């Protein structure tokens, strides 16, 4: 046991010596010293306090990590250090996973506030000094006060991380005291010379904590309580995985944002507002949308990932942000990842925020966006490319992890199941089977058995209808369109005139980053994306880069070419040309199919008219005999072009297709 204490003490002494050398090699204000005291379970709190006190006396800018130190019982000895630290000290404190309760958190916050109150008291005492007749003394005092006010900030913390502690004993007296101290801390952070970062991740917080923070934020911007004649820096608030926050907590923070922004139109209330995994649904999303509709720049980065937001909440957010009248003030990033019920409908409305330049970076990782949803983004990017003025310099859209491609993982099946045999069949064999099947169908039709046969065209379709089928994917997956192909089809405009093309190319370049990692993309999808990148650059002046890593079937050269590797630009052009040629063939086939459909419709109408005319001749009267009307029935001639057999008609339709 004694050897362990000796080794720990030696380690601390070595740490102090190393930091002392670092402090003497450069000015204290130009370098941030890091003091890692985490996971020192066997070190007494008094020893930690001595180390902290020594460092705070020698360094003015220090980052301290006290995570997992198990100092709960003797937290007062640590807290006393922050009360007595130097006036010019500024700290980044991380104290995660210490099993602190509301009482322990309150003691720490009170220590910080006591340091702030002492500084404010000294400033007020200086201001209340009696005036002297000596002008030189007065001027010297003013100069000293000004220098001290600039070098000795009243609020000593740049960041405070108290995550993974349990502050959730709501309703108790200690909880109320903690929330009161939390409110006061947020209010006093207005004196921080840098944006203040507060992290309370996984702390079992409730809506009451959000109300306390909201009240502190409102007081923070109150001219009577905040620092006079100084610009208040925005605050970053991280409340990740506080599942009890819910819609009520989101509404409380939204009300604070709206109240502050209505009185301070240019104020950035939150640099980062992280409400990931906080149990927020559509109601909370709507509350935030109302707050941001008229003041989108009051929050720079909004994180709502891992919540319960559906298409409805996403659409409300999208419409609110897109309707902002001032495009110069926007939300820099919006993260709605891992909201599994956001699909194509929500993506369609969120895409409008990109078109109206209301959001600079939209993150929708691992939602449920498919082909129709990504097509909405294609139309938006095409409109941005055609825009002559006010084109954004940079846009980011991350749709990674969505079921955009058509590759699906095979389900497990027995070695001799129908699905296993089908997966081993080659493309050539399948093609021959289809030809044979069509031949058999035509023969059955000619002998009059076409109506009684099955409507399924192949054994593959028959197998998909069988009970207990464990084939390559569900029927929904089989009918799913490839999102990359739909994206390219919507983006590539064959009707764009040469004048529009040259005008768009002369516009300011716009850099667009597409995130499509882990989207089940195949080679055809990569070629479609290459065509989008090529057409966007050549015709619209859009510099598009697609991140398609983690799509395992794609070759490395394809991935690097789509990411904008200059050495693989020729490969990108070759991929684009393959898709453009195929796209032209498809569109030509669609035109021919449309013409064939129109011809078939005209023929059906003509036959219907002829059948109607023949029917009127039959019902001319009860005494009418068709054989009396024609003396020699064999002499009646028929126009073969006008009266054709059903078999010939079907052959003609097949020739069209």
XYZ file of C-alpha atoms in Angstrom:
657
model
C 0.000 0.000 0.000
C 2.831 2.412 0.868
C 4.526 1.773 -2.480
C 1.342 2.823 -4.309
C 1.195 6.083 -2.398
C 4.865 6.741 -3.152
C 4.351 6.125 -6.864
C 1.323 8.392 -6.971
C 3.129 11.161 -5.096
C 6.098 10.888 -7.430
C 3.753 11.054 -10.383
C 2.171 14.229 -9.082
C 5.562 15.774 -8.399
C 6.688 14.941 -11.929
C 3.523 16.476 -13.302
C 4.072 19.663 -11.328
C 7.668 19.906 -12.457
C 6.755 19.414 -16.108
C 4.074 22.086 -15.930
C 6.430 24.461 -14.144
C 8.919 24.105 -16.992
C 6.150 24.760 -19.513
C 5.077 27.868 -17.610
C 8.575 29.303 -17.572
C 9.195 28.625 -21.252
C 6.336 30.849 -22.425
C 4.201 33.631 -20.999
C 1.260 32.356 -18.927
C -1.307 34.230 -20.994
C -0.173 32.738 -24.323
C -0.499 29.068 -23.437
C -3.228 26.989 -21.837
C -1.918 24.537 -19.275
C -3.636 21.167 -19.014
C -3.845 19.519 -15.629
C -5.203 15.963 -15.824
C -6.247 14.693 -12.388
C -8.879 12.262 -13.617
C -9.266 8.675 -12.397
C -7.040 9.242 -9.342
C -9.233 7.162 -7.083
C -6.647 6.671 -4.333
C -5.479 10.266 -4.067
C -6.898 12.201 -1.127
C -8.959 15.308 -1.939
C -6.588 17.439 0.150
C -3.692 16.410 -2.100
C -5.709 17.275 -5.193
C -6.618 20.600 -3.634
C -2.953 21.417 -2.988
C -2.061 20.634 -6.599
C -4.919 22.792 -7.882
C -4.005 25.678 -5.620
C -0.385 25.625 -6.721
C -1.301 25.555 -10.407
C -3.869 28.339 -10.137
C -1.317 30.584 -8.465
C 1.209 30.066 -11.272
C -1.023 29.867 -14.347
C -3.732 32.260 -15.470
C -5.191 30.027 -18.192
C -5.641 26.403 -17.182
C -7.684 23.372 -18.215
C -8.483 21.009 -15.332
C -9.878 17.482 -15.595
C -11.273 16.050 -12.352
C -13.426 13.357 -13.966
C -13.994 10.089 -12.083
C -11.950 11.159 -9.087
C -14.501 10.041 -6.488
C -14.138 13.171 -4.381
C -17.779 13.480 -3.453
C -17.422 13.226 0.313
C -14.714 15.863 0.542
C -15.809 18.173 -2.243
C -15.546 21.205 0.051
C -11.750 21.015 0.024
C -11.792 21.213 -3.782
C -14.425 23.918 -3.841
C -12.416 26.125 -1.500
C -9.642 26.280 -4.104
C -11.931 27.955 -6.638
C -13.038 30.501 -4.055
C -9.437 31.536 -3.334
C -7.970 31.426 -6.843
C -6.266 34.436 -8.368
C -8.277 37.251 -9.845
C -6.759 36.810 -13.297
C -7.337 33.036 -13.478
C -9.617 31.585 -16.146
C -10.528 27.910 -16.095
C -11.921 25.139 -18.280
C -13.189 22.616 -15.738
C -14.276 19.066 -16.531
C -15.690 17.085 -13.615
C -17.593 14.215 -15.202
C -18.707 10.963 -13.604
C -18.041 11.883 -9.989
C -21.387 10.599 -8.746
C -22.275 14.091 -7.559
C -25.763 14.880 -6.336
C -27.627 18.165 -6.435
C -25.952 19.141 -3.168
C -22.451 18.618 -4.593
C -23.295 20.487 -7.761
C -24.710 23.341 -5.713
C -21.515 23.609 -3.629
C -19.389 23.860 -6.774
C -21.647 26.438 -8.420
C -21.771 28.495 -5.240
C -17.957 28.529 -5.164
C -17.881 29.898 -8.696
C -20.537 32.479 -7.868
C -18.704 33.486 -4.683
C -15.607 34.185 -6.770
C -17.724 36.332 -9.109
C -19.429 38.200 -6.267
C -16.087 38.948 -4.604
C -14.782 40.396 -7.853
C -17.916 42.493 -8.317
C -17.690 43.713 -4.710
C -14.114 44.861 -5.232
C -15.136 46.724 -8.377
C -18.026 48.451 -6.612
C -15.732 49.419 -3.719
C -13.310 50.993 -6.162
C -16.121 52.951 -7.798
C -17.292 54.260 -4.387
C -13.905 55.746 -3.467
C -14.165 59.452 -2.535
C -12.952 61.895 -5.129
C -9.628 63.672 -4.478
C -8.385 67.007 -5.579
C -5.220 65.536 -6.982
C -5.895 65.114 -10.702
C -2.829 62.971 -11.259
C -3.899 60.530 -8.532
C -7.376 60.349 -9.971
C -6.105 59.648 -13.466
C -3.707 57.014 -12.141
C -6.546 55.337 -10.276
C -8.696 55.334 -13.405
C -5.891 53.797 -15.446
C -5.343 51.117 -12.823
C -9.060 50.331 -12.673
C -9.314 50.089 -16.466
C -6.322 47.747 -16.701
C -7.648 45.542 -13.909
C -11.089 45.366 -15.492
C -9.611 44.178 -18.780
C -7.190 41.646 -17.326
C -9.294 40.366 -14.421
C -12.639 39.083 -15.712
C -15.337 38.717 -13.102
C -16.457 35.329 -14.439
C -13.535 32.879 -14.249
C -14.849 29.943 -16.340
C -14.574 29.477 -20.091
C -16.305 26.115 -19.892
C -17.864 23.960 -17.196
C -18.553 20.282 -17.821
C -20.501 18.478 -15.093
C -21.838 15.663 -17.263
C -22.692 12.162 -16.063
C -23.604 13.281 -12.548
C -27.015 12.810 -11.001
C -28.742 16.168 -10.482
C -32.212 14.763 -11.019
C -33.646 14.510 -7.503
C -36.445 16.888 -8.454
C -38.644 18.380 -5.765
C -36.173 18.153 -2.902
C -34.823 21.218 -1.161
C -31.305 20.498 -2.454
C -32.621 20.242 -6.003
C -34.314 23.632 -5.715
C -31.115 25.169 -4.373
C -29.125 23.624 -7.216
C -31.518 25.012 -9.834
C -31.352 28.438 -8.223
C -27.545 28.336 -8.359
C -27.719 27.125 -11.966
C -29.925 30.056 -12.899
C -27.518 32.459 -11.213
C -24.534 30.865 -12.974
C -26.099 31.346 -16.409
C -26.934 34.939 -15.572
C -23.426 35.776 -14.328
C -21.797 34.166 -17.363
C -22.623 37.342 -19.288
C -19.340 38.726 -17.893
C -17.304 35.964 -19.530
C -14.779 37.379 -22.039
C -15.346 34.331 -24.280
C -18.448 32.335 -25.223
C -19.329 30.286 -22.155
C -19.816 26.527 -22.637
C -22.015 24.643 -20.154
C -22.269 20.853 -20.435
C -24.795 18.941 -18.376
C -25.019 15.721 -20.396
C -26.693 12.675 -18.854
C -27.574 14.395 -15.573
C -31.219 13.263 -15.278
C -32.395 16.857 -15.685
C -36.084 17.701 -15.987
C -38.016 20.593 -17.576
C -37.452 22.507 -14.307
C -33.749 22.748 -15.152
C -34.612 24.150 -18.596
C -36.877 26.743 -16.974
C -34.056 27.747 -14.611
C -31.622 28.050 -17.511
C -34.197 30.016 -19.506
C -34.719 32.500 -16.674
C -30.964 32.873 -16.316
C -30.662 33.527 -20.056
C -33.310 36.270 -19.934
C -31.558 37.911 -16.968
C -28.265 37.521 -18.827
C -29.482 39.959 -21.488
C -31.253 42.290 -19.065
C -29.432 45.642 -19.163
C -30.053 46.179 -15.467
C -28.467 42.916 -14.342
C -25.905 42.221 -17.074
C -22.550 43.880 -17.576
C -23.121 47.420 -18.777
C -21.763 48.674 -22.096
C -20.253 45.329 -23.068
C -21.068 42.849 -25.799
C -22.498 39.655 -24.332
C -20.956 36.564 -25.842
C -23.279 33.737 -26.909
C -23.518 30.658 -24.759
C -23.235 26.982 -25.732
C -25.566 24.629 -23.891
C -25.261 20.830 -24.105
C -28.008 18.735 -22.530
C -27.469 15.438 -24.361
C -29.427 12.421 -23.132
C -31.513 14.104 -20.489
C -34.577 12.141 -21.495
C -36.939 13.868 -19.080
C -36.457 17.278 -20.707
C -39.091 16.458 -23.334
C -41.353 18.919 -25.096
C -41.856 20.973 -21.930
C -38.134 21.630 -21.549
C -37.781 22.506 -25.238
C -40.713 24.905 -24.932
C -39.103 26.624 -21.905
C -35.849 27.230 -23.782
C -37.789 28.344 -26.870
C -39.692 30.915 -24.821
C -36.405 32.313 -23.500
C -34.963 32.544 -27.022
C -38.050 34.307 -28.294
C -38.098 36.753 -25.382
C -34.436 37.683 -25.787
C -34.525 37.915 -29.586
C -37.588 40.158 -29.571
C -35.682 42.766 -27.529
C -32.218 42.144 -29.007
C -32.759 41.473 -32.712
C -29.091 40.927 -33.536
C -28.306 38.849 -30.462
C -26.967 35.320 -30.856
C -28.475 33.644 -27.814
C -26.938 30.187 -28.271
C -23.854 29.395 -30.269
C -24.717 25.705 -29.832
C -27.991 24.353 -28.462
C -27.598 20.600 -28.116
C -30.819 18.813 -27.199
C -29.883 15.398 -28.542
C -31.720 12.416 -27.021
C -33.894 14.599 -24.804
C -37.225 12.943 -25.573
C -38.423 15.808 -27.769
C -41.326 15.205 -30.145
C -43.237 17.231 -32.700
C -44.607 19.611 -30.062
C -41.126 20.587 -28.914
C -39.991 20.944 -32.528
C -42.933 23.271 -33.173
C -42.006 25.414 -30.147
C -38.468 25.801 -31.461
C -39.801 26.562 -34.936
C -41.910 29.431 -33.564
C -38.880 30.856 -31.767
C -36.656 30.630 -34.850
C -39.173 31.721 -37.480
C -38.512 35.444 -37.048
C -35.051 35.103 -35.476
C -33.222 32.234 -37.220
C -29.775 33.539 -36.297
C -30.515 33.583 -32.558
C -29.157 30.020 -32.566
C -26.146 29.137 -34.724
C -26.105 25.355 -34.343
C -29.235 23.419 -33.336
C -28.876 19.699 -32.557
C -32.096 17.678 -32.246
C -30.786 14.222 -33.086
C -31.971 10.980 -31.443
C -35.389 12.342 -30.531
C -38.972 11.420 -31.448
C -39.541 13.966 -34.212
C -41.606 12.761 -37.178
C -42.369 14.127 -40.626
C -44.834 16.532 -39.041
C -42.289 18.173 -36.732
C -39.618 18.254 -39.441
C -42.044 19.894 -41.871
C -42.974 22.554 -39.309
C -39.305 23.339 -38.713
C -38.623 23.437 -42.438
C -41.497 25.774 -43.244
C -40.645 28.106 -40.364
C -36.991 28.435 -41.349
C -37.738 28.729 -45.073
C -40.249 31.523 -44.458
C -37.633 33.787 -42.835
C -37.667 37.143 -44.582
C -34.013 38.032 -43.919
C -31.790 35.566 -45.798
C -28.636 37.201 -44.457
C -29.402 35.839 -40.981
C -29.614 32.084 -40.912
C -29.169 28.941 -38.859
C -25.683 27.670 -39.634
C -26.454 23.993 -38.993
C -29.494 21.856 -38.161
C -29.025 18.242 -37.044
C -32.061 15.935 -37.048
C -30.180 12.649 -37.326
C -31.547 9.382 -35.955
C -35.141 10.546 -35.913
C -36.347 7.359 -37.561
C -39.791 8.689 -38.479
C -38.508 11.529 -40.641
C -39.020 10.373 -44.211
C -39.610 11.826 -47.648
C -42.355 14.250 -46.576
C -40.208 15.843 -43.889
C -37.146 15.902 -46.164
C -39.170 17.726 -48.819
C -39.929 20.626 -46.474
C -36.423 20.688 -44.998
C -34.984 20.914 -48.511
C -36.685 24.278 -48.869
C -34.407 25.668 -46.146
C -31.449 24.955 -48.421
C -33.117 26.662 -51.367
C -33.933 29.773 -49.321
C -30.440 29.756 -47.758
C -32.003 29.529 -44.296
C -29.725 26.660 -43.211
C -26.105 26.264 -44.241
C -25.669 22.644 -43.141
C -28.491 20.118 -42.890
C -27.771 16.763 -41.235
C -30.300 13.937 -41.620
C -28.222 10.868 -40.876
C -29.958 7.522 -40.356
C -33.511 8.746 -40.769
C -35.895 7.184 -43.306
C -35.306 9.277 -46.424
C -35.711 7.400 -49.697
C -35.753 8.201 -53.415
C -38.522 10.799 -53.328
C -36.877 12.651 -50.474
C -33.452 12.881 -52.082
C -35.111 13.970 -55.350
C -36.398 17.025 -53.474
C -32.811 17.997 -52.692
C -31.893 17.501 -56.350
C -34.582 19.946 -57.445
C -33.426 22.444 -54.829
C -29.778 22.229 -55.909
C -30.843 22.606 -59.529
C -32.722 25.795 -58.648
C -29.684 27.072 -56.737
C -27.550 26.372 -59.801
C -29.885 28.345 -62.052
C -29.935 31.293 -59.667
C -28.221 34.363 -61.095
C -27.666 36.246 -57.833
C -27.313 35.525 -54.108
C -25.873 32.060 -54.527
C -24.528 30.628 -51.269
C -20.799 29.984 -51.159
C -21.112 26.678 -49.341
C -23.856 24.138 -48.636
C -23.697 20.813 -46.805
C -26.321 18.075 -46.921
C -25.628 14.858 -45.029
C -28.012 11.972 -45.769
C -25.689 9.181 -44.663
C -27.260 6.019 -43.327
C -30.589 6.441 -45.120
C -32.057 3.660 -47.334
C -31.294 5.536 -50.544
C -29.704 2.712 -52.546
C -31.291 -0.590 -53.525
C -28.731 -2.996 -52.077
C -30.096 -4.913 -49.119
C -28.536 -7.479 -46.847
C -29.584 -11.052 -47.597
C -31.683 -12.744 -44.970
C -30.544 -16.151 -43.756
C -32.145 -19.069 -45.593
C -31.612 -22.803 -45.957
C -29.208 -24.122 -48.540
C -31.994 -25.603 -50.701
C -34.636 -22.881 -50.338
C -36.090 -21.128 -53.349
C -34.357 -17.878 -52.393
C -30.951 -19.575 -52.158
C -31.380 -21.128 -55.603
C -32.546 -17.813 -57.039
C -29.538 -15.940 -55.663
C -27.229 -18.424 -57.431
C -28.936 -18.086 -60.827
C -26.970 -16.083 -63.344
C -28.314 -13.088 -65.228
C -28.115 -15.014 -68.514
C -30.223 -17.892 -67.185
C -32.803 -15.464 -65.851
C -32.997 -13.757 -69.239
C -33.558 -17.082 -71.041
C -36.294 -18.006 -68.564
C -38.090 -14.742 -69.257
C -37.910 -15.345 -73.028
C -39.262 -18.876 -72.663
C -42.003 -17.648 -70.380
C -43.146 -15.017 -72.849
C -43.146 -17.579 -75.676
C -45.311 -19.946 -73.656
C -47.687 -17.132 -72.758
C -48.075 -16.154 -76.416
C -48.836 -19.765 -77.375
C -51.458 -20.029 -74.656
C -53.013 -16.786 -75.817
C -53.293 -18.048 -79.384
C -55.282 -21.124 -78.317
C -57.572 -19.065 -76.117
C -56.144 -19.828 -72.662
C -54.704 -16.415 -71.877
C -57.458 -15.388 -69.471
C -57.112 -18.425 -67.225
C -53.336 -18.269 -66.783
C -51.579 -16.679 -63.822
C -50.893 -12.975 -64.021
C -47.364 -13.501 -62.681
C -44.736 -13.197 -65.403
C -41.961 -15.299 -63.839
C -41.115 -17.766 -61.106
C -39.455 -14.917 -59.222
C -42.757 -13.101 -58.853
C -44.523 -16.323 -57.903
C -41.926 -16.949 -55.197
C -42.362 -13.472 -53.764
C -46.061 -14.221 -53.223
C -45.474 -17.470 -51.351
C -45.983 -17.611 -47.617
C -42.843 -17.767 -45.506
C -40.698 -16.344 -48.278
C -37.222 -15.325 -47.099
C -35.960 -13.917 -50.387
C -33.534 -11.058 -50.968
C -35.872 -8.492 -49.495
C -39.473 -7.642 -48.866
C -41.845 -6.685 -51.663
C -41.436 -3.051 -50.575
C -37.673 -3.308 -51.042
C -38.080 -4.932 -54.460
C -40.195 -2.023 -55.664
C -37.972 0.657 -54.126
C -36.361 3.035 -56.574
C -32.671 3.785 -56.340
C -32.378 7.202 -54.725
C -29.136 8.072 -56.523
C -30.736 7.410 -59.907
C -33.794 9.447 -58.916
C -31.489 12.233 -57.702
C -29.664 12.319 -61.045
C -32.894 12.147 -63.047
C -34.306 15.134 -61.157
C -31.078 17.150 -61.295
C -30.027 16.687 -64.931
C -32.102 19.080 -67.007
C -32.093 18.169 -70.700
C -34.222 21.180 -71.583
C -31.807 23.806 -70.242
C -31.023 26.293 -72.991
C -27.489 27.301 -73.972
C -28.118 30.869 -72.787
C -29.162 29.648 -69.339
C -26.153 27.324 -69.248
C -23.624 30.060 -70.011
C -25.312 32.456 -67.593
C -25.206 29.908 -64.781
C -21.534 29.084 -65.417
C -20.594 32.752 -65.065
C -22.146 32.982 -61.601
C -20.182 32.727 -58.382
C -19.080 29.177 -57.609
C -21.045 27.314 -54.971
C -19.392 24.458 -53.079
C -21.776 21.659 -52.155
C -20.892 18.683 -49.942
C -23.152 15.612 -50.108
C -22.863 12.973 -47.394
C -24.031 9.569 -48.664
C -22.064 7.152 -46.515
C -23.554 3.754 -45.795
C -26.509 4.224 -48.155
C -26.427 0.834 -49.968
C -25.168 2.434 -53.194
C -23.989 0.292 -56.112
C -21.946 1.029 -59.239
C -24.910 2.413 -61.174
C -25.623 4.797 -58.302
C -21.996 5.957 -58.317
C -22.194 6.621 -62.061
C -25.390 8.619 -61.548
C -23.714 10.762 -58.895
C -20.740 11.280 -61.200
C -23.134 12.584 -63.849
C -24.623 15.004 -61.322
C -21.183 16.289 -60.355
C -20.133 16.668 -64.006
C -23.331 18.372 -65.141
C -23.391 20.655 -62.104
C -19.872 21.865 -62.773
C -20.155 22.226 -66.557
C -23.618 23.772 -66.765
C -24.305 25.441 -63.418
C -20.979 26.309 -61.810
C -21.643 24.020 -58.834
C -18.671 22.300 -57.210
C -20.314 19.157 -55.841
C -18.454 16.539 -53.840
C -20.097 13.309 -52.711
C -18.803 11.332 -49.751
C -19.780 7.727 -50.553
C -17.493 5.866 -48.187
C -18.810 2.800 -46.360
C -20.672 1.628 -49.471
C -18.743 -1.611 -49.663
C -19.403 -2.572 -53.292
C -17.819 0.629 -54.621
C -14.196 0.587 -55.675
C -11.731 2.945 -54.022
C -11.140 4.874 -57.253
C -14.857 5.541 -57.571
C -15.066 6.800 -53.992
C -12.068 9.095 -54.402
C -13.276 10.410 -57.769
C -16.658 11.370 -56.320
C -14.869 13.137 -53.461
C -13.122 15.415 -55.957
C -9.699 13.811 -56.383
C -8.034 15.790 -59.192
C -5.961 12.798 -60.315
C -9.140 10.813 -60.986
C -11.050 13.489 -62.868
C -10.922 11.470 -66.103
C -12.467 8.504 -64.271
C -15.246 10.763 -63.038
C -15.977 11.936 -66.603
C -16.035 8.343 -67.846
C -18.481 7.347 -65.109
C -20.662 10.358 -65.923
C -20.730 9.545 -69.643
C -21.853 5.977 -68.939
C -24.818 7.236 -66.968
C -25.672 10.009 -69.421
C -25.677 7.524 -72.320
C -27.888 5.150 -70.369
C -30.141 8.028 -69.334
C -30.556 9.087 -72.981
C -31.522 5.549 -73.943
C -34.022 5.366 -71.105
C -35.599 8.668 -72.046
C -35.773 7.608 -75.700
C -37.446 4.359 -74.655
C -39.892 6.340 -72.540
C -40.771 8.541 -75.512
C -41.317 5.504 -77.738
C -43.394 3.820 -75.055
C -45.539 6.947 -74.761
C -46.061 7.011 -78.528
C -46.962 3.306 -78.503
C -49.440 3.887 -75.699
C -51.071 6.709 -77.641
C -51.268 4.535 -80.772
C -52.780 1.671 -78.797
C -55.327 4.008 -77.256
C -56.322 5.340 -80.674
C -56.720 1.800 -82.015
C -58.853 0.774 -79.064
C -61.117 3.772 -79.625
C -61.438 2.904 -83.329
C -62.349 -0.693 -82.533
C -64.875 0.471 -79.958
C -66.508 2.720 -82.566
C -66.651 -0.139 -85.092
C -68.131 -2.527 -82.551
C -70.769 0.084 -81.771
C -71.612 0.440 -85.467
C -71.892 -3.327 -85.896
C -74.134 -3.605 -82.864
C -76.586 -1.023 -84.274
C -76.901 -3.074 -87.481
C -77.795 -6.208 -85.509
C -80.687 -4.487 -83.676
C -82.418 -3.070 -86.744
C -85.573 -5.083 -86.070
C -87.039 -8.461 -85.095
C -87.875 -9.443 -88.697
C -84.491 -8.427 -90.078
C -82.384 -11.290 -91.393
C -78.746 -10.586 -91.989
C -78.595 -13.286 -94.708
C -81.427 -11.572 -96.641
C -79.433 -8.352 -96.677
C -76.578 -10.044 -98.541
C -77.394 -12.224 -101.507
C -74.048 -14.006 -101.551
C -72.347 -14.108 -98.094
C -69.125 -15.295 -99.608
C -68.896 -12.162 -101.730
C -68.526 -9.943 -98.687
C -64.963 -8.524 -98.591
C -63.057 -7.438 -95.499
C -60.285 -4.906 -95.237
C -57.449 -6.719 -93.427
C -55.948 -3.432 -92.271
C -59.223 -2.473 -90.626
C -60.347 -5.854 -89.291
C -57.398 -7.661 -87.746
C -57.271 -10.645 -85.450
C -56.524 -10.306 -81.762
C -53.296 -12.224 -82.209
C -52.025 -9.805 -84.853
C -52.975 -6.860 -82.664
C -51.080 -8.258 -79.710
C -48.031 -8.890 -81.888
C -48.108 -5.301 -83.039
C -48.213 -4.000 -79.458
C -45.261 -6.235 -78.574
C -43.319 -4.781 -81.498
C -43.820 -1.273 -80.079
C -42.208 -2.264 -76.842
